Amino acid sequence: MVGAVIVGWGTALPDRIVTNADLEAVLDTSDEWITERTGIKERRVGGTTAGLAVAAGARALERAGLHGSDIDQVLLATTTPDRMIPSTASDVQHALGIEGGALDLNAACSGFVYGLVHAHGLIALGARRVLLIGSETLSRVTDWHDRNTAILFADGAGAVVLEATAGTGQLLGWDLGSDGSARDLLYADIGGYLQMDGREVFRRAVRATVDSARRSLERAGIRPSDVALAVPHQANIRIIDAACQRLGIPMERTATVLHATGNTSSASIPLALVDAIERGRLHRGDLVLLVGFGAGMSWASAVIRWEADT
Ligand code: UT7
């Protein structure tokens, strides 16, 4: 049996900060409304999906003490590739000197956790190391005159390196799903802007987060009280609050960065995970629940036992 463990991590955010006050100046909205309804105070905007992915990936490699040539596969979760063809992962592969395979993966905001599970599968089949990145430039597909979406979405990237290990590894339980009948609740046509039925996405997001998390916890054979840290998709603090309350996981054991990042889709979970690591909130042996939902509607969760020294 070959399992996998995370051995490196890194993030990248564009320099430009857009505050709620900046949005107040151009939209019929207010800092008070955005803060109360979403928890977001500011977000980062700029760069390219490949540029952010390369920066986050390079930091993850450095943290792991590895080079691009040590990586067998690069998986790039993104909804905002820089070009339609080729994959943005091929830019990352070239820039980081990776000799193995490269592909983009689009499961919207669930993309990072989808990628995490797929990376474990690749390693079980013989890959030694996988670089998994979530990177987005949602600002490019956001209509900055639409207050329904402009207050939420932003740019950023987060990456982890997974390495093969003898035994079962870190992954204790997982759940991946999708309900394509709800695909029109949140979408962007090619060349178009994000369109969203916010209220309905909100309702389904809470349910999908809770149901998927419960399935992963059950498969891992653990209870919510065993979870040392929950790392949910960073879309809206009220979604996180409602889901954690239903799961019975207190906010003190939940990672949040959305006040500073906004919703960065597939980058949001690694951004929150790495922030928790850097704040010393994660220790070897801790049980971590990662859970995301998004367009599709897709959902994904995983329970891992953290094995790295932080
Ligand atoms: O990664 C997955 C991506 N998407 C999500 O997770 C989004 C999920 N949905 C949400 O986060 C929330 O539904 C929103 C933040 C988008 C909206 O919050 P809400 O509490 O559901 O507000 P609402 O749409 O029910 O609107 C309430 C009021 C409305 O006014 P009336 O009809 O009560 O007079 C809206 O017109 O707030 C108004 N409104 C705003 N006011 C100021 C809507 N957007 C804004 C705004 N600023 N930006």
Coordinates of C-alpha atoms and ligand atoms in Angstrom, one line a residue:
M1 CA 0.0 0.0 0.0
V2 CA 1.3 3.4 -1.0
G3 CA -0.2 6.6 0.6
A4 CA 0.7 10.2 0.3
V5 CA 1.6 13.1 2.7
I6 CA 1.8 16.8 2.2
V7 CA 5.5 17.9 2.5
G8 CA 5.5 21.5 1.2
W9 CA 3.1 24.4 0.9
G10 CA 3.1 28.0 -0.4
T11 CA 0.8 30.8 -1.5
A12 CA 0.9 33.9 -3.7
L13 CA -1.3 37.0 -3.7
P14 CA -1.2 39.9 -6.1
D15 CA 0.1 43.2 -4.6
R16 CA -2.9 45.3 -5.4
I17 CA -5.5 45.5 -2.6
V18 CA -9.1 46.5 -3.3
T19 CA -10.9 47.5 -0.2
N20 CA -14.6 47.7 0.4
A21 CA -14.2 51.5 0.5
D22 CA -12.7 51.3 -3.1
L23 CA -15.9 49.4 -4.2
E24 CA -18.1 51.9 -2.4
A25 CA -16.7 54.6 -4.7
V26 CA -17.8 52.8 -7.9
L27 CA -20.8 50.6 -6.9
D28 CA -24.1 51.1 -5.1
T29 CA -22.9 49.3 -2.0
S30 CA -21.3 49.9 1.4
D31 CA -18.5 48.6 3.5
E32 CA -21.1 47.9 6.2
W33 CA -23.3 45.8 3.8
I34 CA -20.3 43.8 2.4
T35 CA -18.8 43.1 5.9
E36 CA -22.1 42.1 7.4
R37 CA -23.3 39.9 4.6
T38 CA -20.1 38.3 3.5
G39 CA -17.3 38.9 6.1
I40 CA -15.0 40.3 3.3
K41 CA -13.1 43.5 4.0
E42 CA -10.6 43.5 1.2
R43 CA -9.3 41.4 -1.7
R44 CA -6.3 41.1 -3.9
V45 CA -6.5 41.7 -7.6
G46 CA -4.0 41.3 -10.5
G47 CA -1.5 39.0 -12.2
T48 CA -2.1 35.9 -14.3
T49 CA -3.3 32.5 -13.2
A50 CA 0.1 31.0 -14.4
G51 CA 2.1 33.7 -12.7
L52 CA 0.4 33.3 -9.3
A53 CA 0.5 29.5 -9.7
V54 CA 4.3 29.5 -10.4
A55 CA 5.0 31.8 -7.4
A56 CA 2.9 29.6 -5.0
G57 CA 4.3 26.4 -6.5
A58 CA 7.9 27.6 -6.2
R59 CA 7.3 28.4 -2.5
A60 CA 5.8 24.9 -1.9
L61 CA 8.8 23.3 -3.6
E62 CA 11.2 25.3 -1.6
R63 CA 9.4 24.5 1.7
A64 CA 9.7 20.8 0.7
G65 CA 13.4 21.2 -0.2
L66 CA 12.6 20.0 -3.7
H67 CA 13.2 21.1 -7.3
G68 CA 10.8 21.0 -10.3
S69 CA 12.7 17.9 -11.6
D70 CA 11.6 16.0 -8.5
I71 CA 7.9 16.3 -9.4
D72 CA 6.1 13.7 -11.5
Q73 CA 2.8 15.5 -12.1
V74 CA 1.5 19.0 -11.8
L75 CA -2.2 19.4 -11.2
L76 CA -3.5 22.9 -11.6
A77 CA -7.1 23.5 -10.3
T78 CA -8.5 26.6 -11.9
T79 CA -11.7 28.1 -13.4
T80 CA -9.7 30.9 -14.9
P81 CA -7.0 29.5 -17.2
D82 CA -4.9 32.1 -19.0
R83 CA -5.7 30.6 -22.4
M84 CA -8.2 28.1 -23.7
I85 CA -5.4 26.0 -25.2
P86 CA -2.9 24.9 -23.9
S87 CA -3.5 24.1 -20.2
T88 CA -2.2 26.8 -17.8
A89 CA -0.4 23.9 -16.1
S90 CA 1.9 23.7 -19.1
D91 CA 3.1 27.2 -18.3
V92 CA 3.7 26.2 -14.7
Q93 CA 5.5 23.0 -15.8
H94 CA 7.9 24.9 -18.0
A95 CA 8.6 27.7 -15.5
L96 CA 9.3 25.4 -12.7
G97 CA 11.3 22.9 -14.7
I98 CA 9.0 20.0 -14.1
E99 CA 9.6 17.0 -16.3
G100 CA 6.4 15.0 -15.6
G101 CA 2.8 15.4 -16.7
A102 CA 0.8 18.6 -16.4
L103 CA -3.0 19.3 -16.6
D104 CA -5.6 21.8 -15.6
L105 CA -8.6 20.6 -13.5
N106 CA -11.8 22.6 -13.3
A107 CA -14.3 21.7 -10.6
A108 CA -14.9 25.3 -9.7
C109 CA -14.4 26.2 -6.0
S110 CA -14.2 22.4 -5.2
G111 CA -11.2 22.1 -7.5
F112 CA -8.4 22.0 -4.9
V113 CA -10.0 19.2 -2.9
Y114 CA -10.9 17.3 -6.1
G115 CA -7.2 17.7 -7.0
L116 CA -6.1 16.5 -3.6
V117 CA -8.0 13.3 -4.0
H118 CA -6.9 12.8 -7.6
A119 CA -3.2 13.4 -6.5
H120 CA -3.6 10.6 -3.9
G121 CA -4.9 8.4 -6.7
L122 CA -1.8 9.2 -8.9
I123 CA 0.5 8.4 -6.0
A124 CA -1.3 5.1 -5.3
L125 CA -0.6 4.3 -9.0
G126 CA 3.1 4.9 -8.7
A127 CA 3.8 8.7 -9.0
R128 CA 6.3 9.8 -6.4
R129 CA 5.5 13.4 -6.0
V130 CA 2.6 15.6 -7.2
L131 CA 2.5 19.4 -7.2
L132 CA -1.1 20.5 -6.6
I133 CA -2.0 24.1 -7.1
G134 CA -5.2 26.1 -6.9
S135 CA -4.8 29.4 -8.8
E136 CA -7.3 32.0 -10.0
T137 CA -7.7 35.4 -11.6
L138 CA -11.4 35.8 -11.1
S139 CA -11.1 39.5 -11.4
R140 CA -10.8 39.0 -15.2
V141 CA -14.2 37.3 -15.4
T142 CA -15.9 39.6 -12.9
D143 CA -18.1 42.6 -14.1
W144 CA -16.8 45.3 -11.8
H145 CA -20.1 47.2 -12.3
D146 CA -22.2 44.2 -10.9
R147 CA -22.5 44.5 -7.1
N148 CA -23.8 40.9 -6.9
T149 CA -20.4 39.5 -7.9
A150 CA -17.8 42.3 -7.7
I151 CA -17.9 42.4 -3.9
L152 CA -17.0 38.7 -3.7
F153 CA -14.5 37.4 -6.2
A154 CA -10.7 38.0 -6.4
D155 CA -7.3 36.5 -7.3
G156 CA -4.7 34.3 -5.6
A157 CA -3.0 31.0 -5.5
G158 CA -2.0 28.2 -3.0
A159 CA 0.0 25.1 -3.6
V160 CA 1.0 21.9 -1.8
V161 CA 3.5 19.1 -2.7
L162 CA 2.3 15.6 -2.0
E163 CA 4.9 12.8 -1.6
A164 CA 4.5 9.0 -1.6
T165 CA 4.9 7.2 1.7
A166 CA 4.8 3.6 2.8
G167 CA 1.6 2.7 4.5
T168 CA -1.8 4.3 4.2
G169 CA -0.7 7.9 4.3
Q170 CA -2.7 11.0 5.4
L171 CA -6.0 10.5 3.6
L172 CA -8.6 9.0 5.9
G173 CA -11.8 9.8 4.1
W174 CA -13.1 11.7 1.0
D175 CA -16.2 12.6 -0.9
L176 CA -16.5 14.2 -4.3
G177 CA -19.8 15.1 -6.0
S178 CA -21.7 17.2 -8.4
D179 CA -25.3 18.1 -9.3
G180 CA -25.3 19.2 -12.9
S181 CA -29.0 20.1 -12.8
A182 CA -27.9 23.2 -10.8
R183 CA -25.2 24.2 -13.3
D184 CA -26.9 27.5 -14.3
L185 CA -26.9 28.9 -10.8
L186 CA -23.3 30.1 -11.2
Y187 CA -21.6 30.3 -14.5
A188 CA -19.5 32.3 -16.9
D189 CA -19.7 31.8 -20.7
I190 CA -16.5 31.8 -22.7
G191 CA -15.6 35.5 -23.0
G192 CA -18.3 36.5 -20.5
Y193 CA -18.7 37.5 -16.9
L194 CA -19.7 35.5 -13.8
Q195 CA -23.5 35.2 -13.4
M196 CA -24.9 34.0 -10.1
D197 CA -28.1 33.4 -8.2
G198 CA -26.5 34.3 -4.9
R199 CA -29.4 33.3 -2.6
E200 CA -29.9 29.9 -4.1
V201 CA -26.1 29.2 -4.2
F202 CA -26.0 30.2 -0.6
R203 CA -28.7 27.8 0.4
R204 CA -27.2 24.9 -1.5
A205 CA -23.7 25.7 -0.3
V206 CA -24.5 25.2 3.3
R207 CA -26.3 21.9 2.6
A208 CA -23.5 20.6 0.3
T209 CA -20.8 21.6 2.8
V210 CA -22.5 19.8 5.7
D211 CA -23.6 16.7 3.8
S212 CA -20.2 16.2 2.1
A213 CA -18.2 16.9 5.3
R214 CA -20.4 14.3 7.2
R215 CA -19.7 11.7 4.5
S216 CA -15.9 12.2 4.7
L217 CA -16.0 12.2 8.5
E218 CA -18.0 9.0 8.5
R219 CA -15.6 7.3 6.0
A220 CA -12.7 8.4 8.1
G221 CA -14.4 6.9 11.2
I222 CA -14.2 10.1 13.2
R223 CA -16.5 12.6 14.8
P224 CA -16.7 16.4 14.3
S225 CA -15.2 16.8 17.8
D226 CA -12.1 14.9 16.6
V227 CA -11.4 17.6 14.0
A228 CA -8.5 19.9 15.1
L229 CA -9.0 22.2 12.1
A230 CA -11.7 22.7 9.5
V231 CA -10.6 24.4 6.3
P232 CA -13.7 25.4 4.4
H233 CA -14.1 27.1 1.0
Q234 CA -13.8 30.9 1.6
A235 CA -17.0 32.3 0.0
N236 CA -19.0 33.9 2.7
I237 CA -18.5 33.9 6.5
R238 CA -22.2 33.3 6.9
I239 CA -22.0 30.1 4.9
I240 CA -19.0 29.0 7.0
D241 CA -20.8 29.9 10.2
A242 CA -24.0 28.1 9.3
A243 CA -22.2 24.9 8.1
C244 CA -19.8 24.7 11.1
Q245 CA -22.7 25.2 13.5
R246 CA -24.6 22.4 11.9
L247 CA -21.5 20.2 11.9
G248 CA -20.8 21.0 15.5
I249 CA -17.3 22.4 14.8
P250 CA -16.7 25.7 16.6
M251 CA -15.3 28.7 14.7
E252 CA -12.1 28.6 16.9
R253 CA -11.2 25.3 15.1
T254 CA -12.0 26.8 11.6
A255 CA -9.5 28.5 9.3
T256 CA -10.7 31.7 7.6
V257 CA -8.9 34.2 5.4
L258 CA -11.8 35.6 3.3
H259 CA -11.8 38.9 5.2
A260 CA -8.5 39.6 3.4
T261 CA -8.8 37.6 0.2
G262 CA -12.4 37.5 -0.9
N263 CA -13.5 34.4 -2.7
T264 CA -10.6 33.0 -4.7
S265 CA -12.4 29.8 -5.8
S266 CA -9.9 26.9 -6.1
A267 CA -7.2 28.9 -4.3
S268 CA -9.3 29.6 -1.2
I269 CA -8.8 26.3 0.6
P270 CA -5.0 26.2 0.2
L271 CA -4.8 30.0 1.1
A272 CA -6.7 29.2 4.4
L273 CA -4.7 26.1 5.1
V274 CA -1.3 27.8 4.6
D275 CA -2.4 30.7 6.7
A276 CA -3.4 28.3 9.5
I277 CA 0.1 26.6 9.2
E278 CA 1.9 30.0 9.4
R279 CA -0.1 30.9 12.5
G280 CA 1.0 27.7 14.2
R281 CA -2.5 26.3 14.3
L282 CA -1.5 22.9 12.8
H283 CA 0.5 20.2 14.5
R284 CA 1.7 16.7 13.5
G285 CA -1.1 14.2 14.1
D286 CA -3.9 16.8 13.8
L287 CA -7.1 15.7 12.0
V288 CA -8.0 18.2 9.3
L289 CA -11.3 18.5 7.4
L290 CA -11.1 20.3 4.0
V291 CA -14.4 21.0 2.4
G292 CA -15.5 23.0 -0.7
F293 CA -18.5 23.6 -2.9
G294 CA -19.0 25.7 -6.0
A295 CA -20.3 26.0 -9.5
G296 CA -21.5 22.8 -11.1
M297 CA -22.8 22.6 -8.4
S298 CA -19.8 20.7 -7.2
W299 CA -18.7 19.7 -3.7
A300 CA -15.6 18.0 -2.3
S301 CA -14.3 17.1 1.1
A302 CA -11.5 15.2 2.6
V303 CA -10.2 14.3 6.1
I304 CA -6.4 14.1 6.4
R305 CA -4.1 13.4 9.3
W306 CA -1.5 16.1 9.2
E307 CA 2.0 14.5 9.1
A308 CA 4.4 17.4 8.4
D309 CA 6.4 19.4 10.9
T310 CA 5.1 22.9 10.8
Ligands
UT7_1 O1 -17.8 30.0 -4.5 C1 -19.2 29.9 -4.5 C2 -19.6 31.3 -5.0 N1 -20.7 31.9 -4.5 C3 -21.2 32.0 -3.3 O2 -20.9 31.4 -2.3 C4 -22.3 33.1 -3.1 C5 -23.3 32.6 -2.1 N2 -24.2 33.8 -1.9 C6 -23.9 34.8 -1.1 O3 -22.8 34.9 -0.6 C7 -25.0 35.8 -0.8 O4 -26.2 35.4 -1.3 C8 -24.6 37.2 -1.4 C9 -23.5 37.8 -0.6 C10 -24.3 37.1 -2.8 C11 -25.8 38.1 -1.2 O5 -26.2 38.2 0.2 P1 -27.7 38.0 0.6 O6 -27.8 38.1 2.1 O7 -28.2 36.7 0.0 O8 -28.4 39.2 -0.1 P2 -29.7 39.2 -1.1 O9 -29.2 38.8 -2.4 O10 -30.8 38.5 -0.4 O11 -30.0 40.7 -1.1 C12 -30.5 41.4 0.1 C13 -30.6 42.9 -0.3 C14 -31.4 43.2 -1.6 O12 -32.1 44.3 -1.4 P3 -33.7 44.3 -1.1 O13 -34.3 43.5 -2.2 O14 -33.8 43.6 0.3 O15 -34.0 45.7 -1.1 C15 -30.3 43.4 -2.6 O16 -30.7 44.2 -3.7 O17 -29.3 43.5 -0.5 C16 -29.2 44.1 -1.8 N3 -27.9 43.9 -2.2 C17 -26.9 44.8 -1.9 N4 -26.8 45.9 -1.2 C18 -25.7 46.5 -1.1 C19 -27.4 42.9 -3.0 N5 -26.1 43.1 -3.2 C20 -25.7 44.2 -2.6 C21 -24.5 44.9 -2.4 N6 -24.5 46.0 -1.7 N7 -23.4 44.5 -3.0

